[in-house]
Short mmCIF file of C-alpha atoms and ligand atoms in Angstrom, two decimals:
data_model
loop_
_atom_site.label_atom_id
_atom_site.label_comp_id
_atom_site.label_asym_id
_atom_site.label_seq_id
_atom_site.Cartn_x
_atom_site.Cartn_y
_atom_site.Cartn_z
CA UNK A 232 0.12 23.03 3.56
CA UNK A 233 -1.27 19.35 4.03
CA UNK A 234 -4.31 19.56 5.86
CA UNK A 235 -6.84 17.24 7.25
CA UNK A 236 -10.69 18.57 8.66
CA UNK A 237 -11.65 16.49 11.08
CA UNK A 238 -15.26 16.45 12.82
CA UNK A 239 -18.38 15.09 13.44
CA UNK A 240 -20.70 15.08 10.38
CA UNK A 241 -21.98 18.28 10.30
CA UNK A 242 -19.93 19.92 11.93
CA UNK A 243 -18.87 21.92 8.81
CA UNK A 244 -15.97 20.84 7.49
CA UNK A 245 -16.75 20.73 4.17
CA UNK A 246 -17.46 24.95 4.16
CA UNK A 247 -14.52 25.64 6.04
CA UNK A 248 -12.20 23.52 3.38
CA UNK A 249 -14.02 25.03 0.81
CA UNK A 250 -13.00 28.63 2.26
CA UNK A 251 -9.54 27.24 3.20
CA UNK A 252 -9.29 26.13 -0.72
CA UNK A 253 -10.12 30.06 -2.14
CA UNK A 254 -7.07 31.41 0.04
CA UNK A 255 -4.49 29.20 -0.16
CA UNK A 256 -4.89 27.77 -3.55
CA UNK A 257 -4.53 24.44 -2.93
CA UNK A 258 -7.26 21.43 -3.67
CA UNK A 259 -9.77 21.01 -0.95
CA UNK A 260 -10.58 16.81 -1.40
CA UNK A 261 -14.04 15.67 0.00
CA UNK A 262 -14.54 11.78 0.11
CA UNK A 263 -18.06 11.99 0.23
CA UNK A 264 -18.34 14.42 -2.29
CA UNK A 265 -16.38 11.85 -4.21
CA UNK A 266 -18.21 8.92 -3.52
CA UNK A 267 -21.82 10.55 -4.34
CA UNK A 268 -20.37 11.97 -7.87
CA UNK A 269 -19.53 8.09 -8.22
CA UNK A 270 -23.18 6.95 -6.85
CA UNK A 271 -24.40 9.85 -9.83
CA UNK A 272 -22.60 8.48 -12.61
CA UNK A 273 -23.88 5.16 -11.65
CA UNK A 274 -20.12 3.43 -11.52
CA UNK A 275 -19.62 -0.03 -9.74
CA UNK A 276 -17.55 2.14 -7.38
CA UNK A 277 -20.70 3.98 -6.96
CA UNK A 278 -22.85 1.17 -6.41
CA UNK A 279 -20.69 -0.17 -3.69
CA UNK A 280 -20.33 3.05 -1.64
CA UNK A 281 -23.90 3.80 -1.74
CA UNK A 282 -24.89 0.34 0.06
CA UNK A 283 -22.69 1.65 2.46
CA UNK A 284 -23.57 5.47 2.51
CA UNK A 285 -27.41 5.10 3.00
CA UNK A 286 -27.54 2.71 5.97
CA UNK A 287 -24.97 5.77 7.29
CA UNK A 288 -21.81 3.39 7.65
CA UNK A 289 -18.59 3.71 6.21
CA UNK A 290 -17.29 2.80 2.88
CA UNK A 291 -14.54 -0.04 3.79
CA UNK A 292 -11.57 1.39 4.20
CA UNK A 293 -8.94 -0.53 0.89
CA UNK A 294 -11.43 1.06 -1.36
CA UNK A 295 -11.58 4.43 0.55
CA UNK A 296 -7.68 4.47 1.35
CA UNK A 297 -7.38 3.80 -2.46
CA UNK A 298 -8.88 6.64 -4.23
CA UNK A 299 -7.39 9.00 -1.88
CA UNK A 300 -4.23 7.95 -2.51
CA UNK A 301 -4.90 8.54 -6.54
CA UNK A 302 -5.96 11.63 -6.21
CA UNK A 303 -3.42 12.83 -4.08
CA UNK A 304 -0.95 11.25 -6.57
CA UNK A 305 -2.33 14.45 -9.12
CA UNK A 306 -0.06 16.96 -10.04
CA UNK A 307 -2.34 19.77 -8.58
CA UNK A 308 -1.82 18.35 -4.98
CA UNK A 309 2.18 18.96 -5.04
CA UNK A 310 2.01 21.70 -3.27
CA UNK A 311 -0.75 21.11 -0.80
CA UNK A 312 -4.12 19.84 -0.07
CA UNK A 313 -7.04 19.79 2.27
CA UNK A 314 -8.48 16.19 3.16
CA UNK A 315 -12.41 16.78 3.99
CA UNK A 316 -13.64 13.19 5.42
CA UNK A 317 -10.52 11.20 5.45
CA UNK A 318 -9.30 9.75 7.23
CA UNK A 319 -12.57 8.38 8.92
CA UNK A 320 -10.67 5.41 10.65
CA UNK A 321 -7.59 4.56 12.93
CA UNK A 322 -6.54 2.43 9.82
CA UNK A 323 -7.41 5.04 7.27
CA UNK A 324 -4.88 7.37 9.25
CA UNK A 325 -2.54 4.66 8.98
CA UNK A 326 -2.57 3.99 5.03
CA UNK A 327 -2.38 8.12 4.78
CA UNK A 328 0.40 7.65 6.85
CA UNK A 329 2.00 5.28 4.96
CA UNK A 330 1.21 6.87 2.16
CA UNK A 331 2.51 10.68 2.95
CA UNK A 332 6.05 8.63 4.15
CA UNK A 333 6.43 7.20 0.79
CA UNK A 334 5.88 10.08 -1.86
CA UNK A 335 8.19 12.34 1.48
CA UNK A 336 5.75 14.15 2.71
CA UNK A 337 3.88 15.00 6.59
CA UNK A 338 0.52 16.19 7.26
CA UNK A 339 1.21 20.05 8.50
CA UNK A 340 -2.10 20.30 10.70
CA UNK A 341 -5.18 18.37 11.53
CA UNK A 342 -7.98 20.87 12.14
CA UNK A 343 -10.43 19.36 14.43
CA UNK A 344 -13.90 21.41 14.16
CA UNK A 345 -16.02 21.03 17.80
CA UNK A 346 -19.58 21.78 17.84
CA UNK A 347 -22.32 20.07 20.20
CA UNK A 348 -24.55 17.19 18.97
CA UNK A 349 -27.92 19.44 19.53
CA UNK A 350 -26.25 21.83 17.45
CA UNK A 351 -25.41 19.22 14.68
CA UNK A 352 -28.86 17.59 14.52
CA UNK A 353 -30.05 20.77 13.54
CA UNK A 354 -27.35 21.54 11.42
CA UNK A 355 -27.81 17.86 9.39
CA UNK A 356 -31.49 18.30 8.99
CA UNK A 357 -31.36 21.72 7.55
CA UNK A 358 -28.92 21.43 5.31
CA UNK A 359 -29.11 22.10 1.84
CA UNK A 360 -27.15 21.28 -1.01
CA UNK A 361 -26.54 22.81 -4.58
CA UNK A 362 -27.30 20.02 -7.72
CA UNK A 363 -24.53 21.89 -9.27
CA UNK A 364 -21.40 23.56 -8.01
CA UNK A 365 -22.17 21.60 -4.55
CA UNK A 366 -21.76 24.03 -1.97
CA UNK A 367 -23.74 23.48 1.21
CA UNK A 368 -26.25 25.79 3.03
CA UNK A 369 -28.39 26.02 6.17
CA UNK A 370 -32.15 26.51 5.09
CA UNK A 371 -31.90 28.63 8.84
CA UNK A 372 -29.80 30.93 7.28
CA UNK A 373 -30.84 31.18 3.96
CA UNK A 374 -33.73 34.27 3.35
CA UNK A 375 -37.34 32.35 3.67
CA UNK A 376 -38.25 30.41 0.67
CA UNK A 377 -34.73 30.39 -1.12
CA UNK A 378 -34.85 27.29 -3.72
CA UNK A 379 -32.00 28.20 -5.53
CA UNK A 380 -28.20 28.21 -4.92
CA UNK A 381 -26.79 31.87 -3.60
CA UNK A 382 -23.68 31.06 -5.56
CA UNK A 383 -24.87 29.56 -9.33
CA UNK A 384 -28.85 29.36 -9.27
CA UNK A 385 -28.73 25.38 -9.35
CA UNK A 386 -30.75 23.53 -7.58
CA UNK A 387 -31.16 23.19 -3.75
CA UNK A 388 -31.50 19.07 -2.56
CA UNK A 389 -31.60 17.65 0.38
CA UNK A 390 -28.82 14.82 0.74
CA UNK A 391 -30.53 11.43 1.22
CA UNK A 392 -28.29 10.72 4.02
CA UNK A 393 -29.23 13.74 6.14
CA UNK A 394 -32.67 12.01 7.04
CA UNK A 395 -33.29 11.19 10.99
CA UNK A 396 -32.67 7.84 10.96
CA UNK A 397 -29.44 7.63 9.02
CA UNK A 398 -28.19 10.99 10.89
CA UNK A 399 -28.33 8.89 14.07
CA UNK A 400 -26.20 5.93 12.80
CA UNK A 401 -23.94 8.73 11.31
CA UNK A 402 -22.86 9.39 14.59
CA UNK A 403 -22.63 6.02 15.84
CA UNK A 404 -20.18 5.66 13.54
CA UNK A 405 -18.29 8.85 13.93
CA UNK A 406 -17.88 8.00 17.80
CA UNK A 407 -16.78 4.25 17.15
CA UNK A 408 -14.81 4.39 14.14
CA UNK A 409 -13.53 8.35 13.34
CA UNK A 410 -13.43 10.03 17.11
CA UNK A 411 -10.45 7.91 18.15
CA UNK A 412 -8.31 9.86 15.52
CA UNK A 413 -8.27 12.61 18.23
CA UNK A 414 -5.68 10.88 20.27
CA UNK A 415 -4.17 9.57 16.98
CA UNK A 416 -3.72 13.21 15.84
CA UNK A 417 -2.91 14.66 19.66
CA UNK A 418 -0.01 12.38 20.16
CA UNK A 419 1.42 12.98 17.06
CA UNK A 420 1.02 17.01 18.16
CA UNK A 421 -1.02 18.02 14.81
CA UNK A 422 -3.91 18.57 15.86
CA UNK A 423 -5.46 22.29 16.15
CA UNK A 424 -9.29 22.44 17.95
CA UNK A 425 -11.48 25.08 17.10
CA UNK A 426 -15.25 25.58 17.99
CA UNK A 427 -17.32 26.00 15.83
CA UNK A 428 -21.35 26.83 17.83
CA UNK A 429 -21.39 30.49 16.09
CA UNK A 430 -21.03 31.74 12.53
CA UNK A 431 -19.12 30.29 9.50
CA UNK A 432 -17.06 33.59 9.49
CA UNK A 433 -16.48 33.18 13.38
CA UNK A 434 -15.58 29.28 12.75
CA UNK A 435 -13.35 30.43 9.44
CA UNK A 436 -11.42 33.43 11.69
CA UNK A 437 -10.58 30.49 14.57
CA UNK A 438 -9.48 28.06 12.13
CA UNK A 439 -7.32 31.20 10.78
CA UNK A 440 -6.10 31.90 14.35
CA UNK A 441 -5.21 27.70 14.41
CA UNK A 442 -3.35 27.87 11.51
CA UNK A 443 -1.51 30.78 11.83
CA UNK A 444 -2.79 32.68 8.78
CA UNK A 445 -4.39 35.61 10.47
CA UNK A 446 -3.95 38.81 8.15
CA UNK A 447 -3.20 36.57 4.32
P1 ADP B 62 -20.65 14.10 6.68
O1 ADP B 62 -19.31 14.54 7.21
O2 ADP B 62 -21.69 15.13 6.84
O3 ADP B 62 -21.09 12.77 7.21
P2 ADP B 62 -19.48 13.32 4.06
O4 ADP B 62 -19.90 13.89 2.75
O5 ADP B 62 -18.08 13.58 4.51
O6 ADP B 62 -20.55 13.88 5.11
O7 ADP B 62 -19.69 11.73 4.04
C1 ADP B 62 -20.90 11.13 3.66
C2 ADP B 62 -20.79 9.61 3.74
O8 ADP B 62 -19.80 9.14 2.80
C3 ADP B 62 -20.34 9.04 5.08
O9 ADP B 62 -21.42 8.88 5.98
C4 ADP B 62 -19.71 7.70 4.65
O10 ADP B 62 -20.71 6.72 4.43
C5 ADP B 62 -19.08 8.02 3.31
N1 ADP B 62 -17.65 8.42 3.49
C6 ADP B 62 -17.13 9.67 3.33
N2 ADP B 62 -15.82 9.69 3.61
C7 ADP B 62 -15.49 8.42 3.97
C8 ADP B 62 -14.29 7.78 4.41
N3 ADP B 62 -13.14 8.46 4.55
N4 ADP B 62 -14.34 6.45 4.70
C9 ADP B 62 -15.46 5.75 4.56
N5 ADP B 62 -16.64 6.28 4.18
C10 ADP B 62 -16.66 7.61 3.89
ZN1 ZN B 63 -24.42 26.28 -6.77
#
């Protein structure tokens, strides 16, 4: 399965692909998780994206379109992957396009996770995220006065983008540059909505439902 999560930030993409990677054993691929390994290792590739990350605008899209395109070129994507964060852009979709036609392949489904911006504000500011293995958490959810990854006991950090003033310009951005990728996606009949206001298991059972994976 090719796969693309599509959504507002937030919205929880990034747990549901990391859920979708444990069953069906294919690599789940997070731009942003990319770009802020870059930012760590202090890499002129890091350098750039970070001017672009912490005003909350988009890493330009040659440079983005790029390093997808590598790492879908690795052996452990022939036989499926799950894009978390690209594409962002109309012309992002195109150079995946482009891309996918050239190596013979086709996106199977774009999942499109909904969830309302009250909902996401709260989600943004609470979240939580392990120094480590990187997995992502909701302080409101975690038992009081957790400091310490569920998963590997790392460290729990706050994401330097996920402050007020950045979250707003995040979603600028997601409703100039990434929301018009719902009509890109509709019209080409891949995409699969699912809401996503409850749990992660209620989110992770609709997205099952989309897929048609019920019962793996
Ligand atoms: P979220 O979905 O919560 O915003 P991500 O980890 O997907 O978090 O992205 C964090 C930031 O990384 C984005 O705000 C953007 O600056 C940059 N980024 C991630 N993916 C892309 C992309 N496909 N194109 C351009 N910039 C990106
Ligand atoms: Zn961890």
């Amino acid at each position: 399965m090719n796969l693309i999560m599509l959504g507002a930030p937030g919205a929880g993409k990034g747990t549901i692909a990391a859920s979708l990677q444990e069953i069906l054993n294919i690599p789940h691929i997070s731009t942003g998780d990319i770009f802020r390994e870059c930012i760590k290792s202090g890499t002129e590739l890091g350098k750039l994206a970070d001017s672009y990350i912490s005003k909350g605008c988009l890493v330009p899209d040659d440079v983005t379109i790029q390093i997808v395109e590598d790492r879908l070129s690795q052996e452990d994507c022939s036989n499926g992957f799950i894009l978390d964060g690209f594409p962002r852009t109309i012309k992002q979709a195109l150079g995946l396009d482009n891309y996918l036609k050239r190596v013979g392949k086709k996106i199977t489904r774009v999942v499109n996770i909904v969830v309302s911006e009250e909902e996401l504000v709260g989600r943004l500011t609470n979240r939580r995220i392990c120094k480590d293995c990187k997995a992502s958490f909701n302080l409101r959810i975690l038992p009081e006065g957790t400091t310490v990854c569920p998963h590997c006991g790392g460290e729990l950090i706050q994401r330097d983008d996920d402050n007020e003033e950045v979250i707003k310009k995040r979603f600028c951005t997601y409703h100039e540059e990434t929301e018009p990728l719902v009509e890109y996606y509709l019209k080409r009949r891949k995409l699969a909505k699912v809401r996503s206001e409850h749990t992660i298991e209620d989110t992770f059972e609709n997205v099952l439902c989309a897929l048609k994976l019920k019962g793996i």
